[in-house]
Amino acid sequence: MKIVHTIKEVRDIVKGWKKQGLSVGFVPTMGYLHEGHGSLVEMASKENDRVVVSIFVNPIQFGPKEDFSSYPRDLERDGKIVEAAGGDLIFNPSNEEMYLGDFSTYVDMNGITEGLCGAKRPGHFRGVCTVVTKLFNIVLPDKAYFGEKDAQQLAVIKRMVRDLDIPVEIVPCPIVRESDGLAMSSRNTYLNKEERKAALVLSRSLNSAKEALLQGERSAENIKSMISEILTEEPLARIDYVNVVDSLSLTEVVTIDKSVLIAIAVFIGKTRLIDNFIFEV
Ligand code: AMP
């Protein structure tokens, strides 16, 4: 397993692999890796001859009041996780390597970027689409792996690849959770002991909604109220959004009669956490 910091180094290594006819899988991340990221790397290494993992805390996807500077970073630890999961190369560029001083081209998307996290984090998906396009152009992977944890991001990337004819297959990977149900996230490290306990309210509220759906509840409003009520009972939690949307178009639904995404974002103290599940009728 090798770690490189420049675009040229990645390009040279990948060119060598391609010359040998090897397939390349790619896992883009912001680092401070956990088992969720590990599962993406494992899946990529099962399906490809070589696996590239990018570790880059992308400044342009953070809002001015968000946690860009405090986002956790630990390249040495990340290297061990990537190696254990079967990764071959880490690309860890500097901000300057990715964004030249006069950088001025962005990839923007309407529609599915406008609700859910997009509504709460203006400019976030513009930053995500731009960096992922750049990373795809640098790594030129055959397949790229994204977690269902970030359900809207996954939908946005699939749409971008389709709309812009980017020749890469997007592979969705299931959410990996802690044994008590909390979805793994690099941001969980911000939580103190009480907040960590309180954070269980996210998965608990979603589990109740799942139960109600399995019992036949089909009103999106009732599902949203049920989730909101459970979240509101937790004093350390503050709802950012609770929504039920069509799982493909991400538009709001009234009656649940097709595949829907039930997605929530909740502040636990100052930490914003997201979770979701897909329900197929
Ligand atoms: P991040 O480093 O948070 O930008 O995440 C990098 C990739 O890992 C994204 O595709 C995420 O959806 C995915 N990911 C993050 N957490 C999890 C998780 N708990 N389970 C599965 N995938 C995850």
CSV table of C-alpha atoms and ligand atoms in Angstrom, one decimal:
chain,number,residue,atom,x,y,z
A,1,MET,CA,0.0,0.0,0.0
A,2,LYS,CA,1.4,3.3,-1.1
A,3,ILE,CA,0.5,6.9,-0.2
A,4,VAL,CA,0.9,9.7,-2.8
A,5,HIS,CA,0.1,13.4,-2.7
A,6,THR,CA,0.2,14.6,-6.3
A,7,ILE,CA,-2.1,14.1,-9.3
A,8,LYS,CA,0.9,13.1,-11.4
A,9,GLU,CA,1.9,10.3,-9.2
A,10,VAL,CA,-1.7,8.8,-9.2
A,11,ARG,CA,-1.9,9.2,-12.9
A,12,ASP,CA,1.4,7.4,-13.5
A,13,ILE,CA,0.6,4.5,-11.2
A,14,VAL,CA,-2.9,4.0,-12.6
A,15,LYS,CA,-1.5,4.2,-16.2
A,16,GLY,CA,0.9,1.4,-15.3
A,17,TRP,CA,-2.0,-0.8,-14.0
A,18,LYS,CA,-4.1,-0.1,-17.0
A,19,LYS,CA,-1.2,-1.1,-19.3
A,20,GLN,CA,-1.3,-4.5,-17.6
A,21,GLY,CA,-5.0,-4.8,-18.2
A,22,LEU,CA,-5.9,-4.4,-14.5
A,23,SER,CA,-9.3,-3.0,-13.4
A,24,VAL,CA,-9.4,-0.1,-11.0
A,25,GLY,CA,-11.9,0.5,-8.2
A,26,PHE,CA,-12.1,3.9,-6.4
A,27,VAL,CA,-13.3,4.9,-2.9
A,28,PRO,CA,-13.5,8.7,-2.4
A,29,THR,CA,-13.4,9.7,1.3
A,30,MET,CA,-12.6,12.6,3.6
A,31,GLY,CA,-10.5,10.3,5.9
A,32,TYR,CA,-10.6,9.5,9.6
A,33,LEU,CA,-11.7,6.2,8.4
A,34,HIS,CA,-14.0,3.7,10.2
A,35,GLU,CA,-15.5,0.3,9.4
A,36,GLY,CA,-18.0,2.0,7.1
A,37,HIS,CA,-15.2,3.2,4.8
A,38,GLY,CA,-13.5,-0.2,5.3
A,39,SER,CA,-16.5,-2.0,3.9
A,40,LEU,CA,-16.4,0.1,0.7
A,41,VAL,CA,-12.7,-0.6,0.3
A,42,GLU,CA,-13.3,-4.3,0.9
A,43,MET,CA,-16.1,-4.4,-1.7
A,44,ALA,CA,-13.9,-2.5,-4.2
A,45,SER,CA,-11.0,-4.9,-3.6
A,46,LYS,CA,-13.3,-7.9,-4.2
A,47,GLU,CA,-14.5,-6.5,-7.5
A,48,ASN,CA,-11.3,-4.9,-8.9
A,49,ASP,CA,-7.7,-5.8,-9.4
A,50,ARG,CA,-6.5,-2.6,-7.8
A,51,VAL,CA,-8.1,-0.1,-5.4
A,52,VAL,CA,-7.5,3.6,-5.0
A,53,VAL,CA,-8.8,5.5,-1.9
A,54,SER,CA,-8.7,9.3,-1.9
A,55,ILE,CA,-8.4,11.1,1.5
A,56,PHE,CA,-9.2,14.7,1.0
A,57,VAL,CA,-11.2,17.1,3.3
A,58,ASN,CA,-12.7,19.1,0.4
A,59,PRO,CA,-12.9,22.7,1.5
A,60,ILE,CA,-15.5,23.7,-1.1
A,61,GLN,CA,-18.2,21.4,0.2
A,62,PHE,CA,-18.2,23.0,3.6
A,63,GLY,CA,-20.2,26.1,4.5
A,64,PRO,CA,-18.5,29.0,6.2
A,65,LYS,CA,-19.9,28.0,9.6
A,66,GLU,CA,-19.3,24.3,9.2
A,67,ASP,CA,-16.5,22.1,10.6
A,68,PHE,CA,-13.9,22.2,7.8
A,69,SER,CA,-11.0,23.2,10.1
A,70,SER,CA,-12.0,20.9,13.0
A,71,TYR,CA,-12.8,17.9,10.8
A,72,PRO,CA,-10.7,15.0,12.2
A,73,ARG,CA,-7.6,13.9,10.3
A,74,ASP,CA,-5.2,11.0,10.9
A,75,LEU,CA,-3.4,9.7,7.8
A,76,GLU,CA,-1.3,7.2,9.6
A,77,ARG,CA,-4.3,5.4,11.1
A,78,ASP,CA,-6.2,5.7,7.8
A,79,GLY,CA,-3.3,4.0,6.0
A,80,LYS,CA,-3.6,0.9,8.3
A,81,ILE,CA,-7.3,0.7,7.7
A,82,VAL,CA,-7.0,0.9,3.9
A,83,GLU,CA,-4.2,-1.7,3.9
A,84,ALA,CA,-6.2,-4.1,6.1
A,85,ALA,CA,-9.2,-3.7,3.8
A,86,GLY,CA,-7.2,-4.5,0.7
A,87,GLY,CA,-6.6,-1.0,-0.8
A,88,ASP,CA,-3.5,-0.4,-2.9
A,89,LEU,CA,-3.1,3.3,-3.1
A,90,ILE,CA,-4.1,6.3,-1.1
A,91,PHE,CA,-4.3,9.7,-2.8
A,92,ASN,CA,-4.0,12.4,-0.2
A,93,PRO,CA,-3.6,15.7,-2.0
A,94,SER,CA,-3.2,19.2,-0.5
A,95,ASN,CA,-5.8,21.9,-1.1
A,96,GLU,CA,-3.3,23.6,-3.4
A,97,GLU,CA,-2.8,20.4,-5.5
A,98,MET,CA,-6.6,20.2,-6.0
A,99,TYR,CA,-7.5,23.9,-6.3
A,100,LEU,CA,-5.0,26.2,-8.0
A,101,GLY,CA,-5.2,29.9,-7.0
A,102,ASP,CA,-7.3,30.9,-9.9
A,103,PHE,CA,-9.5,27.7,-9.9
A,104,SER,CA,-12.9,28.8,-11.4
A,105,THR,CA,-14.8,25.8,-12.9
A,106,TYR,CA,-17.6,24.1,-10.9
A,107,VAL,CA,-20.0,21.2,-11.6
A,108,ASP,CA,-23.5,22.2,-10.5
A,109,MET,CA,-26.8,20.3,-10.4
A,110,ASN,CA,-30.4,21.4,-10.1
A,111,GLY,CA,-33.3,19.4,-8.9
A,112,ILE,CA,-32.2,16.5,-6.6
A,113,THR,CA,-29.6,18.7,-4.9
A,114,GLU,CA,-32.2,21.2,-3.7
A,115,GLY,CA,-34.0,19.3,-0.9
A,116,LEU,CA,-32.8,17.4,2.2
A,117,CYS,CA,-29.1,18.2,2.9
A,118,GLY,CA,-28.9,20.5,-0.1
A,119,ALA,CA,-31.5,22.8,1.3
A,120,LYS,CA,-29.7,23.0,4.7
A,121,ARG,CA,-26.2,23.2,3.3
A,122,PRO,CA,-26.2,25.7,0.3
A,123,GLY,CA,-23.3,25.0,-2.1
A,124,HIS,CA,-22.5,21.6,-0.5
A,125,PHE,CA,-23.4,19.5,-3.5
A,126,ARG,CA,-21.7,21.9,-5.9
A,127,GLY,CA,-18.6,21.2,-3.9
A,128,VAL,CA,-19.2,17.5,-3.9
A,129,CYS,CA,-19.9,17.2,-7.6
A,130,THR,CA,-16.9,19.3,-8.5
A,131,VAL,CA,-14.4,17.4,-6.4
A,132,VAL,CA,-15.8,14.0,-7.4
A,133,THR,CA,-15.6,15.0,-11.1
A,134,LYS,CA,-12.0,16.0,-10.6
A,135,LEU,CA,-11.2,12.8,-8.7
A,136,PHE,CA,-12.8,10.7,-11.4
A,137,ASN,CA,-10.7,12.5,-14.0
A,138,ILE,CA,-7.5,12.0,-12.0
A,139,VAL,CA,-8.1,8.3,-11.1
A,140,LEU,CA,-10.1,7.2,-14.2
A,141,PRO,CA,-11.6,4.2,-12.2
A,142,ASP,CA,-13.8,1.5,-13.7
A,143,LYS,CA,-16.0,1.4,-10.6
A,144,ALA,CA,-16.5,3.8,-7.7
A,145,TYR,CA,-18.0,3.0,-4.3
A,146,PHE,CA,-20.3,5.2,-2.3
A,147,GLY,CA,-22.1,4.5,0.9
A,148,GLU,CA,-25.9,4.6,1.3
A,149,LYS,CA,-25.3,6.4,4.5
A,150,ASP,CA,-25.1,9.6,2.4
A,151,ALA,CA,-28.2,8.7,0.4
A,152,GLN,CA,-28.6,12.1,-1.3
A,153,GLN,CA,-24.9,12.2,-2.3
A,154,LEU,CA,-25.2,8.7,-3.8
A,155,ALA,CA,-28.3,9.8,-5.9
A,156,VAL,CA,-26.5,13.0,-6.9
A,157,ILE,CA,-23.4,11.2,-8.0
A,158,LYS,CA,-25.4,8.6,-10.0
A,159,ARG,CA,-27.3,11.4,-11.7
A,160,MET,CA,-24.1,13.4,-12.5
A,161,VAL,CA,-22.4,10.3,-14.0
A,162,ARG,CA,-25.4,9.7,-16.2
A,163,ASP,CA,-25.9,13.3,-17.2
A,164,LEU,CA,-22.3,14.0,-18.0
A,165,ASP,CA,-21.6,10.5,-19.6
A,166,ILE,CA,-18.7,9.9,-17.1
A,167,PRO,CA,-17.5,6.3,-17.9
A,168,VAL,CA,-17.6,4.9,-14.4
A,169,GLU,CA,-19.9,2.5,-12.7
A,170,ILE,CA,-21.3,3.7,-9.4
A,171,VAL,CA,-21.6,0.9,-6.8
A,172,PRO,CA,-23.8,1.6,-3.7
A,173,CYS,CA,-22.7,0.1,-0.4
A,174,PRO,CA,-25.0,-0.6,2.7
A,175,ILE,CA,-24.8,1.5,5.9
A,176,VAL,CA,-22.4,0.1,8.5
A,177,ARG,CA,-23.6,0.7,12.1
A,178,GLU,CA,-22.1,0.4,15.6
A,179,SER,CA,-23.5,-2.6,17.5
A,180,ASP,CA,-26.0,-0.3,19.2
A,181,GLY,CA,-27.4,0.9,15.9
A,182,LEU,CA,-25.6,4.3,15.5
A,183,ALA,CA,-24.6,4.8,11.9
A,184,MET,CA,-20.8,5.0,11.7
A,185,SER,CA,-19.5,8.5,10.9
A,186,SER,CA,-16.2,10.3,11.2
A,187,ARG,CA,-18.2,13.0,13.0
A,188,ASN,CA,-19.2,10.6,15.8
A,189,THR,CA,-15.8,11.4,17.3
A,190,TYR,CA,-17.1,14.9,18.2
A,191,LEU,CA,-19.7,13.4,20.6
A,192,ASN,CA,-19.1,13.4,24.3
A,193,LYS,CA,-20.4,10.5,26.5
A,194,GLU,CA,-23.9,11.9,27.0
A,195,GLU,CA,-24.2,13.0,23.3
A,196,ARG,CA,-23.1,9.5,22.1
A,197,LYS,CA,-25.9,8.0,24.1
A,198,ALA,CA,-28.4,10.6,22.9
A,199,ALA,CA,-27.3,10.0,19.3
A,200,LEU,CA,-29.0,6.6,19.4
A,201,VAL,CA,-32.3,8.5,19.0
A,202,LEU,CA,-31.6,8.7,15.3
A,203,SER,CA,-31.6,5.0,14.6
A,204,ARG,CA,-34.3,4.4,17.2
A,205,SER,CA,-36.7,6.9,15.5
A,206,LEU,CA,-36.0,5.3,12.1
A,207,ASN,CA,-36.6,1.8,13.5
A,208,SER,CA,-40.0,2.9,14.8
A,209,ALA,CA,-40.9,4.3,11.4
A,210,LYS,CA,-39.8,1.1,9.7
A,211,GLU,CA,-42.0,-0.9,12.1
A,212,ALA,CA,-45.0,1.4,11.3
A,213,LEU,CA,-44.4,1.0,7.6
A,214,LEU,CA,-44.2,-2.8,7.9
A,215,GLN,CA,-47.6,-2.6,9.8
A,216,GLY,CA,-49.1,-0.9,6.8
A,217,GLU,CA,-48.8,2.9,7.6
A,218,ARG,CA,-48.7,4.7,4.2
A,219,SER,CA,-49.0,8.4,5.2
A,220,ALA,CA,-45.7,10.2,4.8
A,221,GLU,CA,-47.0,12.9,7.2
A,222,ASN,CA,-47.7,10.3,9.9
A,223,ILE,CA,-44.3,8.8,9.4
A,224,LYS,CA,-42.6,12.2,9.7
A,225,SER,CA,-44.6,13.1,12.8
A,226,MET,CA,-43.8,9.8,14.4
A,227,ILE,CA,-40.0,10.3,13.8
A,228,SER,CA,-40.1,13.9,14.9
A,229,GLU,CA,-41.9,13.1,18.1
A,230,ILE,CA,-39.3,10.5,19.1
A,231,LEU,CA,-36.5,12.9,18.2
A,232,THR,CA,-38.1,15.7,20.2
A,233,GLU,CA,-38.2,13.6,23.3
A,234,GLU,CA,-34.4,13.6,23.4
A,235,PRO,CA,-33.3,16.9,25.1
A,236,LEU,CA,-29.8,16.9,23.4
A,237,ALA,CA,-31.3,16.5,19.9
A,238,ARG,CA,-32.4,19.3,17.6
A,239,ILE,CA,-34.1,18.3,14.3
A,240,ASP,CA,-32.5,19.8,11.1
A,241,TYR,CA,-34.9,17.9,8.8
A,242,VAL,CA,-37.1,14.8,8.7
A,243,ASN,CA,-38.4,13.8,5.3
A,244,VAL,CA,-40.0,11.1,3.2
A,245,VAL,CA,-39.1,11.4,-0.5
A,246,ASP,CA,-39.2,9.3,-3.7
A,247,SER,CA,-36.0,7.3,-3.6
A,248,LEU,CA,-35.1,8.2,-7.2
A,249,SER,CA,-36.3,11.8,-7.8
A,250,LEU,CA,-35.9,12.8,-4.1
A,251,THR,CA,-39.2,14.7,-4.4
A,252,GLU,CA,-41.6,14.7,-1.4
A,253,VAL,CA,-44.3,12.1,-1.3
A,254,VAL,CA,-47.7,12.2,0.3
A,255,THR,CA,-48.7,8.6,0.1
A,256,ILE,CA,-46.1,5.9,0.3
A,257,ASP,CA,-46.9,3.7,-2.6
A,258,LYS,CA,-43.4,3.2,-4.2
A,259,SER,CA,-39.8,3.0,-3.1
A,260,VAL,CA,-39.2,5.9,-0.7
A,261,LEU,CA,-36.2,7.3,1.2
A,262,ILE,CA,-36.8,8.2,4.8
A,263,ALA,CA,-34.0,10.6,5.7
A,264,ILE,CA,-33.2,12.6,8.8
A,265,ALA,CA,-30.5,15.1,9.9
A,266,VAL,CA,-30.3,15.9,13.6
A,267,PHE,CA,-28.0,18.0,15.6
A,268,ILE,CA,-26.8,16.3,18.8
A,269,GLY,CA,-25.3,19.2,20.7
A,270,LYS,CA,-23.2,20.9,18.0
A,271,THR,CA,-22.7,17.8,15.9
A,272,ARG,CA,-24.9,17.3,12.8
A,273,LEU,CA,-25.6,13.6,12.1
A,274,ILE,CA,-27.6,12.0,9.3
A,275,ASP,CA,-29.3,8.7,8.9
A,276,ASN,CA,-31.8,7.1,6.6
A,277,PHE,CA,-33.4,3.9,5.2
A,278,ILE,CA,-35.1,3.0,2.0
A,279,PHE,CA,-38.5,1.4,2.2
A,280,GLU,CA,-39.8,-0.6,-0.8
A,281,VAL,CA,-43.5,-1.1,-0.9
B,1,AMP,P1,-16.9,10.5,4.0
B,1,AMP,O1,-15.5,10.3,4.4
B,1,AMP,O2,-17.8,10.8,5.2
B,1,AMP,O3,-17.0,11.6,3.0
B,1,AMP,O4,-17.4,9.2,3.4
B,1,AMP,C1,-16.8,8.6,2.3
B,1,AMP,C2,-17.7,7.5,1.8
B,1,AMP,O5,-17.9,6.5,2.8
B,1,AMP,C3,-19.0,8.0,1.3
B,1,AMP,O6,-19.4,7.3,0.2
B,1,AMP,C4,-19.9,7.6,2.5
B,1,AMP,O7,-21.3,7.4,2.1
B,1,AMP,C5,-19.3,6.3,3.0
B,1,AMP,N1,-19.7,6.0,4.4
B,1,AMP,C6,-19.5,6.9,5.4
B,1,AMP,N2,-20.0,6.3,6.5
B,1,AMP,C7,-20.5,5.1,6.2
B,1,AMP,C8,-21.2,4.1,6.9
B,1,AMP,N3,-21.5,4.1,8.2
B,1,AMP,N4,-21.6,3.0,6.2
B,1,AMP,C9,-21.3,2.9,4.8
B,1,AMP,N5,-20.7,3.8,4.1
B,1,AMP,C10,-20.3,4.9,4.8
